[in-house]
PDB file of C-alpha atoms in Angstrom:
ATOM      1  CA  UNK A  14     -30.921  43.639   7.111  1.00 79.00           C
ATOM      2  CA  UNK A  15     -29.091  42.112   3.843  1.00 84.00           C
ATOM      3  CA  UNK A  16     -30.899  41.432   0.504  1.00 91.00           C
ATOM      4  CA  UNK A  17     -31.543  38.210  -0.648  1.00 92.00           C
ATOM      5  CA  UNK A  18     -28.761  38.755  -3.303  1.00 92.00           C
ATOM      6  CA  UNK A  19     -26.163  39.300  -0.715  1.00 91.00           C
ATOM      7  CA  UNK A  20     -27.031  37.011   0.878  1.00 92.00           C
ATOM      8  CA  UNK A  21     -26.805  34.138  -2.066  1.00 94.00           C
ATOM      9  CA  UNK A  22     -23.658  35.917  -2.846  1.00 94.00           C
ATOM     10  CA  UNK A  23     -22.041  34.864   0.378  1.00 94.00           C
ATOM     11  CA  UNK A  24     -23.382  31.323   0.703  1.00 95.00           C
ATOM     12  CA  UNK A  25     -21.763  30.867  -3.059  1.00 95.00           C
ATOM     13  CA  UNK A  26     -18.291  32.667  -1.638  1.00 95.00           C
ATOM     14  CA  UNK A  27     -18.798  30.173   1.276  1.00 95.00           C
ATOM     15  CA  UNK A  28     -19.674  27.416  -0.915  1.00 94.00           C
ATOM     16  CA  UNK A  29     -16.466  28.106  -3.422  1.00 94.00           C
ATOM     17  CA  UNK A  30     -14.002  27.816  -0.534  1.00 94.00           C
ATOM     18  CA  UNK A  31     -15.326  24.649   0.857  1.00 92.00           C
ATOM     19  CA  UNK A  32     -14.489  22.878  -2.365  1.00 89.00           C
ATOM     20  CA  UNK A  33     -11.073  24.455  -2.198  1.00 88.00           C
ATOM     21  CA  UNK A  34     -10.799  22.628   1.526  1.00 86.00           C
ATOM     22  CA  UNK A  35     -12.174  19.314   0.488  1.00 84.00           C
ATOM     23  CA  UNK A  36      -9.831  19.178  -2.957  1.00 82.00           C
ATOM     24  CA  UNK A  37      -6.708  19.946  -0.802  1.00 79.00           C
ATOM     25  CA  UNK A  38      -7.732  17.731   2.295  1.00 78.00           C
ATOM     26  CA  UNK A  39      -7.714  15.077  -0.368  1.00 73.00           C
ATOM     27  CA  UNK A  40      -3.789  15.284  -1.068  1.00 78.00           C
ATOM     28  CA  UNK A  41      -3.270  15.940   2.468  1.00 82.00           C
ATOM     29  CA  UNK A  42      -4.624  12.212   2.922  1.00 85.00           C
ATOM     30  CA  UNK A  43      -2.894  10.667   0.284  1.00 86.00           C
ATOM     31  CA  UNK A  44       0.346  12.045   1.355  1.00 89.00           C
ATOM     32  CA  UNK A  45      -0.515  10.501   4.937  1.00 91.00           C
ATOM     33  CA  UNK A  46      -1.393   7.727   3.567  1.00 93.00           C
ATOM     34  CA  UNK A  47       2.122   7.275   1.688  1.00 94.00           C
ATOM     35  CA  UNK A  48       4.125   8.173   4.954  1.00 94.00           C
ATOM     36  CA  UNK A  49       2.737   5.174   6.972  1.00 95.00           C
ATOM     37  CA  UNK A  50       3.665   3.072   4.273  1.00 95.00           C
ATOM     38  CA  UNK A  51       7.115   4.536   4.082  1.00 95.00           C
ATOM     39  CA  UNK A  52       7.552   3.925   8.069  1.00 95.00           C
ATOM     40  CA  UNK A  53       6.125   0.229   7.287  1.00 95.00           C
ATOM     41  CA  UNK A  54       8.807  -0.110   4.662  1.00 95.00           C
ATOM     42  CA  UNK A  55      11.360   1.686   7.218  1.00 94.00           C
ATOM     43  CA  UNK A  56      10.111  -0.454   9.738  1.00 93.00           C
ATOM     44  CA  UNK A  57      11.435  -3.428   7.905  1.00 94.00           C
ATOM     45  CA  UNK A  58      14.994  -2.768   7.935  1.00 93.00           C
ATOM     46  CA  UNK A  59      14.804  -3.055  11.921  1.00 93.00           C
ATOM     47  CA  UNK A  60      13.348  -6.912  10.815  1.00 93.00           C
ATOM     48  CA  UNK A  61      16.001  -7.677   8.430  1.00 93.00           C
ATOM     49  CA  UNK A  62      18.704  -6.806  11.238  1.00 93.00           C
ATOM     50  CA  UNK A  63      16.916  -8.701  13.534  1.00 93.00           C
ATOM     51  CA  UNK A  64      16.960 -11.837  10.977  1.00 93.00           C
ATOM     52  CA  UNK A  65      20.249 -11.199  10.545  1.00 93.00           C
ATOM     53  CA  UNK A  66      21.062 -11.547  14.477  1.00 92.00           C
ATOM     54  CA  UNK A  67      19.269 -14.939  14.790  1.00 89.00           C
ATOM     55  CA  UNK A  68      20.763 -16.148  11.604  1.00 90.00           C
ATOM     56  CA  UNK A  69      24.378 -15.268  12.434  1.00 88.00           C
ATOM     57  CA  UNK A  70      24.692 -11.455  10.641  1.00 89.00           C
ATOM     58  CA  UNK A  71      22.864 -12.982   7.364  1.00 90.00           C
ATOM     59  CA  UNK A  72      19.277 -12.446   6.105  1.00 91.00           C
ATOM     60  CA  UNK A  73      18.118 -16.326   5.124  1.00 87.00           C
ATOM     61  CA  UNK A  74      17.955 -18.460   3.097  1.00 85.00           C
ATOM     62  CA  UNK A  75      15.549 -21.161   4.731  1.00 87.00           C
ATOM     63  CA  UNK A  76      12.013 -21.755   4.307  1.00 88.00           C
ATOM     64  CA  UNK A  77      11.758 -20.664   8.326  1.00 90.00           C
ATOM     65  CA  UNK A  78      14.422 -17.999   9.209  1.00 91.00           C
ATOM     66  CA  UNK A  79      14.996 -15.954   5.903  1.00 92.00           C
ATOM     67  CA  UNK A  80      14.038 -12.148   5.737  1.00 93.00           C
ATOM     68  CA  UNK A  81      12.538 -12.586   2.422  1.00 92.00           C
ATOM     69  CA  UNK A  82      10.120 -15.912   1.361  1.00 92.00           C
ATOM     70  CA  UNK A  83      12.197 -17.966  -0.728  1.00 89.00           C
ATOM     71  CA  UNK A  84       8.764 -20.521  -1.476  1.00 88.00           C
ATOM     72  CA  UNK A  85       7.991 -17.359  -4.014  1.00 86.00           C
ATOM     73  CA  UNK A  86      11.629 -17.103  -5.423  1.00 82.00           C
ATOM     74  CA  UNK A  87      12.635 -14.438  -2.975  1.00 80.00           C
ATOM     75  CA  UNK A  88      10.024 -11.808  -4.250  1.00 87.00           C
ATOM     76  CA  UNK A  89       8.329 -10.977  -0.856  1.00 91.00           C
ATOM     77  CA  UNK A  90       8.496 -10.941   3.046  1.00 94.00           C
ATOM     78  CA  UNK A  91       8.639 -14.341   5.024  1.00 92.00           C
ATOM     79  CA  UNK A  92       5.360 -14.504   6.535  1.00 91.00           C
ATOM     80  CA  UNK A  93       6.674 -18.406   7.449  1.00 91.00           C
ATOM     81  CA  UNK A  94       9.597 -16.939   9.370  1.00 92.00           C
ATOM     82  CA  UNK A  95       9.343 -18.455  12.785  1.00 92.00           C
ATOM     83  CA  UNK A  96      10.785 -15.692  14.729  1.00 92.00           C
ATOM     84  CA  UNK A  97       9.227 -12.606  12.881  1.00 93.00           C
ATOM     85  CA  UNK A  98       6.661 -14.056  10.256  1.00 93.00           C
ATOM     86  CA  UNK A  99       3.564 -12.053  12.509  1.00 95.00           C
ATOM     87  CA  UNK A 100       5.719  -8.658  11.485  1.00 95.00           C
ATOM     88  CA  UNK A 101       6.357  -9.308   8.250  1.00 95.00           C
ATOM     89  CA  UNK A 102       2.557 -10.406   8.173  1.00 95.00           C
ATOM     90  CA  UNK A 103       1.365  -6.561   9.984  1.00 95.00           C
ATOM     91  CA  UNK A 104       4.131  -4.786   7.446  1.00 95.00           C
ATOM     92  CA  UNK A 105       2.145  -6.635   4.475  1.00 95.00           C
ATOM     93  CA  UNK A 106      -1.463  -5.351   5.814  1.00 95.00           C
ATOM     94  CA  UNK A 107      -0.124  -2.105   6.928  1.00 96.00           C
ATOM     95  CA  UNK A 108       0.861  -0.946   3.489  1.00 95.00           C
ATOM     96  CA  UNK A 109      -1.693  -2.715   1.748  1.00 94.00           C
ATOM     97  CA  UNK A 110      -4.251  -1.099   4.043  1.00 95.00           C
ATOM     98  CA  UNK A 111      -3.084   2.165   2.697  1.00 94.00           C
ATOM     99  CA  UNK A 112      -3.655   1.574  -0.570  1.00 93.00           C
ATOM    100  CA  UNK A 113       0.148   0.996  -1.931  1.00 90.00           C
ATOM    101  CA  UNK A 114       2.016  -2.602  -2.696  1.00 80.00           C
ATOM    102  CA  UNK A 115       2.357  -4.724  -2.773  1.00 90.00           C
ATOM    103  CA  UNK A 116       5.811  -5.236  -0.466  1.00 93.00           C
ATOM    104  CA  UNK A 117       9.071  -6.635  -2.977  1.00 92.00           C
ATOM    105  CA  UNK A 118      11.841  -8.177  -1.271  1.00 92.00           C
ATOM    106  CA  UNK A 119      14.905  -9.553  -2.705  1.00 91.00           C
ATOM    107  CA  UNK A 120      17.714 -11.414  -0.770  1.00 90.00           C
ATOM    108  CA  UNK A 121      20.977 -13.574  -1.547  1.00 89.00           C
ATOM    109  CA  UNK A 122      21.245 -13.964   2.416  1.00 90.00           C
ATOM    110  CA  UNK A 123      23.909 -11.942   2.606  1.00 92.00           C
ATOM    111  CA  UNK A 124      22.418  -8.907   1.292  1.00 92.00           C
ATOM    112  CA  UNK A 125      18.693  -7.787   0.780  1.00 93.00           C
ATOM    113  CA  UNK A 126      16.027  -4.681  -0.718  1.00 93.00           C
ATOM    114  CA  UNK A 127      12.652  -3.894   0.525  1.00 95.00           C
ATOM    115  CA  UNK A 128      10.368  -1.824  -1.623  1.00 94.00           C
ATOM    116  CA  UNK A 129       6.325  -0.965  -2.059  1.00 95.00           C
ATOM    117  CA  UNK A 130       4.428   0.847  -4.540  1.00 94.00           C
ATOM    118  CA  UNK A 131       3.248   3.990  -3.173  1.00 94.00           C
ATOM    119  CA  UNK A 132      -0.045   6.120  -3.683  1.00 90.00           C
ATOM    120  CA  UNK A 133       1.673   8.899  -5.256  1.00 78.00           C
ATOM    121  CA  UNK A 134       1.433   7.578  -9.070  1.00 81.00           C
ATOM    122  CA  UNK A 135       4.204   5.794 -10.456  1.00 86.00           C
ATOM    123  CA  UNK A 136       6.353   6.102  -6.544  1.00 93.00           C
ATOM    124  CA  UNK A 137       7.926   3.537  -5.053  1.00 94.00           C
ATOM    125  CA  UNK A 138       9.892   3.229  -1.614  1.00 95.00           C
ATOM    126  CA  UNK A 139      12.698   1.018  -0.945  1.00 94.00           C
ATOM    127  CA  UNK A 140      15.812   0.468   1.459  1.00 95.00           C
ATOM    128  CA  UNK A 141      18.251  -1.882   1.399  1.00 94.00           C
ATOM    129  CA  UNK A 142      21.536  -3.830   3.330  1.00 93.00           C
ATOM    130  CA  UNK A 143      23.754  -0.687   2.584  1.00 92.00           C
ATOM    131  CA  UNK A 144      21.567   1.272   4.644  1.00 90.00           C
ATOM    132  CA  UNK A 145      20.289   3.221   1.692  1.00 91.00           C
ATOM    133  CA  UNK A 146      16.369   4.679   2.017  1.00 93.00           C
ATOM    134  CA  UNK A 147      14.992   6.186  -1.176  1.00 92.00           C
ATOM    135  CA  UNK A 148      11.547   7.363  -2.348  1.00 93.00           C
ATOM    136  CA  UNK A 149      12.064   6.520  -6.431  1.00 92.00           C
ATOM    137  CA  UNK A 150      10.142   6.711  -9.637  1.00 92.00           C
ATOM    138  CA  UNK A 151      11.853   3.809 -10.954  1.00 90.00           C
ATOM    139  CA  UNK A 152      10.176   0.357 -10.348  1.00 90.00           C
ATOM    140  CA  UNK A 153      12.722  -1.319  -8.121  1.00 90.00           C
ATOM    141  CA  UNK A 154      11.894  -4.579  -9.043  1.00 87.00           C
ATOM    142  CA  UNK A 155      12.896  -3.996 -12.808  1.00 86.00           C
ATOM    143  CA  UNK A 156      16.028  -1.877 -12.247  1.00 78.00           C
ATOM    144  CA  UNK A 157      18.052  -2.460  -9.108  1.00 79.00           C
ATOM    145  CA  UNK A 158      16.382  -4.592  -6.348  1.00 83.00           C
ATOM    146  CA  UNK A 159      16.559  -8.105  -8.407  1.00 81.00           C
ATOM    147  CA  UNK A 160      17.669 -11.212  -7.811  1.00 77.00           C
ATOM    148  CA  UNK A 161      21.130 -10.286  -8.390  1.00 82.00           C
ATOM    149  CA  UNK A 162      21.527  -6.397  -7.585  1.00 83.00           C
ATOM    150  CA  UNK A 163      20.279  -5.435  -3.592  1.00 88.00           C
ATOM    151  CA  UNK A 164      20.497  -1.696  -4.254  1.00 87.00           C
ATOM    152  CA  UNK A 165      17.783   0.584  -4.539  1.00 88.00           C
ATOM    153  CA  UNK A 166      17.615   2.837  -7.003  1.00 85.00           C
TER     154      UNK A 166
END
């Protein structure tokens, strides 16, 4: 047989590198956690082109058929659009379900930016109308992604 003190020695060895698992399982879930709201975001820019199909190859303007909502001054999705108000509505819970937000969108109604806070501290995700995707560190709703400026960062 083994000796009691081997045998504390090995539950402690066994012990150690179970914390090491849970600690690193935790960023493992956080990082998960920020990819579904990137493919939320991402997910958006299929939206905005199909906004821009029933409004004539621009994103809204109107209360009804605009990508972003313009009864907040432009600063989130539609949820009122007619056509796709129930997907901008799921893109809102998704990544607010996952802990990051809350969902910025800008729009003129000829161009447009998406972007959401993400867990990673002080991240943000945003695309755009020129097809640009970009994981940041710069807030896109102070710097690029305004009312005037449709860029990301």
């Amino acid at each position: 047989g083994f000796t009691l003190i081997e045998l504390l020695v090995v539950i402690a060895i066994i012990g150690l590198l179970a914390g090491i698992v849970l600690v690193s399982l935790g960023g493992a879930r956080e990082s998960a956690k920020d990819a579904r709201i990137i493919a939320s975001i991402a997910q958006t820019r299929t939206l905005a082109e199909l906004v821009a199909n029933t409004n004539n190859g621009g994103y809204g303007t109107g209360a009804t058929t605009s990508l972003c909502d313009p009864a907040v001054g432009n600063t989130t999705l539609n949820d009122g659009n007619t056509a796709y108000g129930a997907e901008f509505t799921a893109v809102e819970a998704e990544v607010t379900a996952q802990g990051g937000g809350p969902v910025g969108c800008q729009t003129d109604g000829v161009n447009f930016c998406v972007y959401a806070a993400l867990n990673a501290n002080g991240q943000y995700y945003c695309i755009d109308s020129t097809a640009s995707s970009a994981q940041t560190g710069t807030n896109p709703a102070t710097a690029a992604c305004t009312a005037t400026v449709f860029t990301c960062p």
